[in-house]
């Protein structure tokens, strides 16, 4: 399942400034995460973006969790 979620996130330097997007669509992962953080229901996001699938939202959450777990060294 994890590999399926990873495949839903794409990066293209010619699209959305190279930011993480969902399946090559011009829907940024950051935008979905921001909506979720603001309390927008998953069903409302899916209704607003008919090209999205429920697994895409899970992929955004998985992406964010993996990014948050990246260790950074302080200088």
Coordinates of N, CA, C and O in Angstrom, one line a residue:
X1 N 0.8 -1.2 0.0 CA 0.0 0.0 0.0 C 0.9 1.3 0.0 O 0.5 2.2 -0.7
X2 N 1.9 1.2 0.7 CA 2.8 2.4 0.8 C 3.3 2.8 -0.6 O 3.4 3.9 -0.9
X3 N 3.8 1.8 -1.3 CA 4.3 2.1 -2.7 C 3.2 2.7 -3.6 O 3.5 3.5 -4.4
X4 N 2.0 2.2 -3.4 CA 0.9 2.8 -4.2 C 0.7 4.2 -3.9 O 0.5 5.1 -4.8
X5 N 0.8 4.6 -2.6 CA 0.6 6.0 -2.2 C 1.8 6.8 -2.7 O 1.5 7.9 -3.2
X6 N 3.0 6.3 -2.7 CA 4.1 7.1 -3.2 C 4.0 7.4 -4.7 O 4.4 8.4 -5.1
X7 N 3.4 6.4 -5.4 CA 3.3 6.6 -6.8 C 2.3 7.7 -7.2 O 2.3 8.2 -8.3
X8 N 1.4 8.1 -6.3 CA 0.4 9.1 -6.5 C 1.0 10.5 -6.4 O 0.3 11.4 -6.9
X9 N 2.2 10.7 -5.9 CA 2.8 12.0 -5.8 C 3.8 12.1 -6.9 O 4.7 11.3 -7.1
X10 N 3.7 13.3 -7.6 CA 4.6 13.5 -8.7 C 5.3 14.8 -8.6 O 4.8 15.7 -7.9
X11 N 6.5 14.9 -9.2 CA 7.2 16.2 -9.2 C 7.6 16.5 -10.7 O 8.1 15.6 -11.4
X12 N 7.3 17.7 -11.2 CA 7.6 18.1 -12.5 C 8.1 19.5 -12.4 O 7.3 20.4 -12.1
X13 N 9.3 19.8 -12.8 CA 9.8 21.1 -12.7 C 9.1 22.1 -13.6 O 9.1 23.3 -13.3
X14 N 8.3 21.7 -14.6 CA 7.6 22.6 -15.4 C 6.1 22.7 -15.0 O 5.3 23.3 -15.7
X15 N 5.8 22.1 -13.9 CA 4.4 22.2 -13.4 C 4.4 22.6 -11.9 O 5.1 22.0 -11.1
X16 N 3.6 23.6 -11.6 CA 3.5 24.1 -10.2 C 4.8 24.4 -9.6 O 5.0 24.2 -8.4
X17 N 5.8 24.9 -10.3 CA 7.1 25.2 -9.8 C 7.9 24.1 -9.3 O 8.7 24.2 -8.4
X18 N 7.6 22.9 -9.7 CA 8.3 21.7 -9.3 C 7.8 21.2 -7.9 O 8.4 20.2 -7.4
X19 N 6.8 21.7 -7.4 CA 6.2 21.3 -6.1 C 5.5 19.9 -6.3 O 5.1 19.6 -7.4
X20 N 5.4 19.3 -5.2 CA 4.7 18.0 -5.2 C 3.3 18.1 -5.6 O 2.5 19.0 -5.0
X21 N 2.8 17.3 -6.6 CA 1.5 17.3 -7.1 C 0.9 15.9 -7.0 O 1.6 15.0 -6.8
X22 N -0.4 15.8 -7.3 CA -1.0 14.5 -7.2 C -1.2 14.0 -8.6 O -1.8 14.6 -9.5
X23 N -0.6 12.8 -8.9 CA -0.7 12.1 -10.1 C -0.5 13.0 -11.4 O -1.2 12.8 -12.4
X24 N 0.4 13.9 -11.4 CA 0.6 14.7 -12.5 C -0.4 15.8 -12.8 O -0.4 16.5 -13.8
X25 N -1.4 15.9 -11.9 CA -2.5 16.9 -12.0 C -1.9 18.2 -11.5 O -0.9 18.2 -10.8
X26 N -2.5 19.3 -11.8 CA -2.1 20.6 -11.2 C -2.8 20.8 -9.9 O -3.2 21.9 -9.6
X27 N -2.8 19.8 -9.1 CA -3.3 19.9 -7.7 C -2.1 19.6 -6.8 O -1.6 18.5 -6.7
X28 N -1.7 20.7 -6.1 CA -0.6 20.5 -5.2 C -0.9 19.8 -3.9 O -2.0 20.0 -3.3
X29 N 0.0 19.0 -3.5 CA -0.1 18.3 -2.2 C -0.3 19.3 -1.1 O -1.1 19.2 -0.2
X30 N 0.4 20.4 -1.1 CA 0.4 21.5 -0.1 C -1.0 22.0 0.0 O -1.5 22.3 1.1
X31 N -1.7 22.2 -1.1 CA -3.1 22.7 -1.1 C -4.1 21.8 -0.4 O -4.9 22.2 0.4
X32 N -3.9 20.5 -0.7 CA -4.8 19.5 0.0 C -4.5 19.5 1.5 O -5.4 19.4 2.3
X33 N -3.2 19.5 1.8 CA -2.9 19.5 3.3 C -3.4 20.7 4.0 O -3.9 20.6 5.1
X34 N -3.3 21.8 3.3 CA -3.8 23.1 3.9 C -5.4 23.0 4.1 O -5.9 23.4 5.2
X35 N -6.1 22.5 3.1 CA -7.5 22.3 3.3 C -7.9 21.4 4.5 O -8.7 21.7 5.3
X36 N -7.1 20.3 4.6 CA -7.4 19.4 5.7 C -7.1 20.1 7.0 O -7.8 19.9 8.0
X37 N -6.0 20.8 7.1 CA -5.6 21.6 8.3 C -6.7 22.6 8.7 O -6.9 22.9 9.9
X38 N -7.4 23.1 7.7 CA -8.4 24.1 8.0 C -9.8 23.4 8.3 O -10.8 24.1 8.6
X39 N -9.8 22.1 8.3 CA -11.0 21.4 8.7 C -12.0 21.0 7.6 O -13.1 20.6 7.9
X40 N -11.5 21.2 6.4 CA -12.4 20.8 5.2 C -12.5 19.3 5.2 O -11.5 18.6 5.3
X41 N -13.7 18.8 5.1 CA -13.9 17.4 5.1 C -13.4 16.8 3.8 O -13.4 17.4 2.7
X42 N -12.9 15.5 3.9 CA -12.4 14.8 2.8 C -13.5 14.7 1.7 O -13.2 14.9 0.5
X43 N -14.7 14.5 2.0 CA -15.8 14.4 1.0 C -16.0 15.7 0.2 O -16.2 15.7 -0.9
X44 N -15.8 16.8 0.9 CA -15.9 18.1 0.3 C -14.7 18.4 -0.7 O -14.9 18.9 -1.8
X45 N -13.5 18.0 -0.3 CA -12.4 18.1 -1.2 C -12.6 17.3 -2.4 O -12.3 17.7 -3.6
X46 N -13.1 16.0 -2.3 CA -13.3 15.2 -3.4 C -14.4 15.7 -4.3 O -14.3 15.6 -5.5
X47 N -15.4 16.4 -3.7 CA -16.4 17.0 -4.5 C -15.9 18.2 -5.3 O -16.3 18.4 -6.5
X48 N -15.0 19.0 -4.7 CA -14.5 20.2 -5.3 C -13.5 19.8 -6.4 O -13.3 20.6 -7.3
X49 N -12.8 18.7 -6.3 CA -11.8 18.2 -7.3 C -12.2 16.9 -7.8 O -11.7 15.8 -7.3
X50 N -13.0 16.8 -8.8 CA -13.5 15.5 -9.3 C -12.5 14.5 -9.8 O -12.7 13.3 -9.8
X51 N -11.3 15.0 -10.1 CA -10.2 14.2 -10.6 C -9.5 13.4 -9.5 O -8.8 12.5 -9.7
X52 N -9.7 13.9 -8.2 CA -9.1 13.3 -7.1 C -9.8 12.0 -6.6 O -11.0 11.9 -6.8
X53 N -9.0 11.2 -6.0 CA -9.6 9.9 -5.4 C -9.2 9.9 -4.0 O -8.3 10.6 -3.5
X54 N -10.0 9.2 -3.2 CA -9.7 9.1 -1.7 C -8.3 8.7 -1.4 O -7.6 9.3 -0.5
X55 N -7.7 7.8 -2.2 CA -6.3 7.4 -2.0 C -5.3 8.6 -2.3 O -4.2 8.6 -1.7
X56 N -5.7 9.5 -3.1 CA -4.8 10.7 -3.3 C -4.7 11.5 -2.0 O -3.6 12.0 -1.7
X57 N -5.8 11.6 -1.3 CA -5.7 12.4 0.0 C -4.8 11.6 1.0 O -4.0 12.2 1.7
X58 N -5.0 10.3 1.1 CA -4.1 9.5 1.9 C -2.7 9.6 1.5 O -1.8 9.7 2.4
X59 N -2.4 9.7 0.2 CA -1.1 9.9 -0.3 C -0.5 11.2 0.2 O 0.7 11.3 0.5
X60 N -1.3 12.2 0.2 CA -0.8 13.5 0.7 C -0.5 13.5 2.2 O 0.6 14.0 2.6
X61 N -1.3 12.8 3.0 CA -1.0 12.6 4.4 C 0.3 11.8 4.6 O 1.1 12.1 5.4
X62 N 0.4 10.7 3.8 CA 1.6 9.9 3.9 C 2.9 10.7 3.5 O 3.9 10.6 4.2
X63 N 2.8 11.5 2.5 CA 3.9 12.4 2.0 C 4.3 13.3 3.2 O 5.5 13.5 3.5
X64 N 3.3 13.9 3.8 CA 3.6 14.9 4.9 C 4.2 14.2 6.1 O 5.1 14.7 6.7
X65 N 3.7 13.0 6.4 CA 4.3 12.2 7.5 C 5.8 11.9 7.2 O 6.6 12.0 8.1
X66 N 6.1 11.5 6.0 CA 7.4 11.1 5.7 C 8.3 12.3 5.7 O 9.5 12.3 6.1
X67 N 7.8 13.5 5.2 CA 8.6 14.7 5.2 C 8.9 15.2 6.7 O 10.0 15.7 7.0
X68 N 7.9 15.0 7.5 CA 8.1 15.4 8.9 C 9.1 14.6 9.7 O 9.7 15.0 10.6
X69 N 9.3 13.4 9.2 CA 10.2 12.4 9.8 C 11.7 12.6 9.4 O 12.5 11.9 9.9
X70 N 11.9 13.5 8.4 CA 13.3 13.6 7.9 C 14.1 14.3 9.0 O 13.8 15.4 9.4
X71 N 15.2 13.7 9.3 CA 16.1 14.3 10.3 C 16.9 15.4 9.7 O 17.4 15.2 8.6
X72 N 17.1 16.5 10.4 CA 17.8 17.6 9.9 C 18.9 18.0 10.9 O 18.6 18.0 12.1
X73 N 20.1 18.2 10.5 CA 21.1 18.6 11.4 C 21.1 20.2 11.6 O 21.0 20.9 10.6
X74 N 21.2 20.6 12.8 CA 21.3 22.0 13.1 C 22.7 22.5 13.0 O 23.6 21.8 13.5
X75 N 23.0 23.6 12.4 CA 24.3 24.1 12.3 C 24.8 24.9 13.6 O 24.0 25.4 14.3

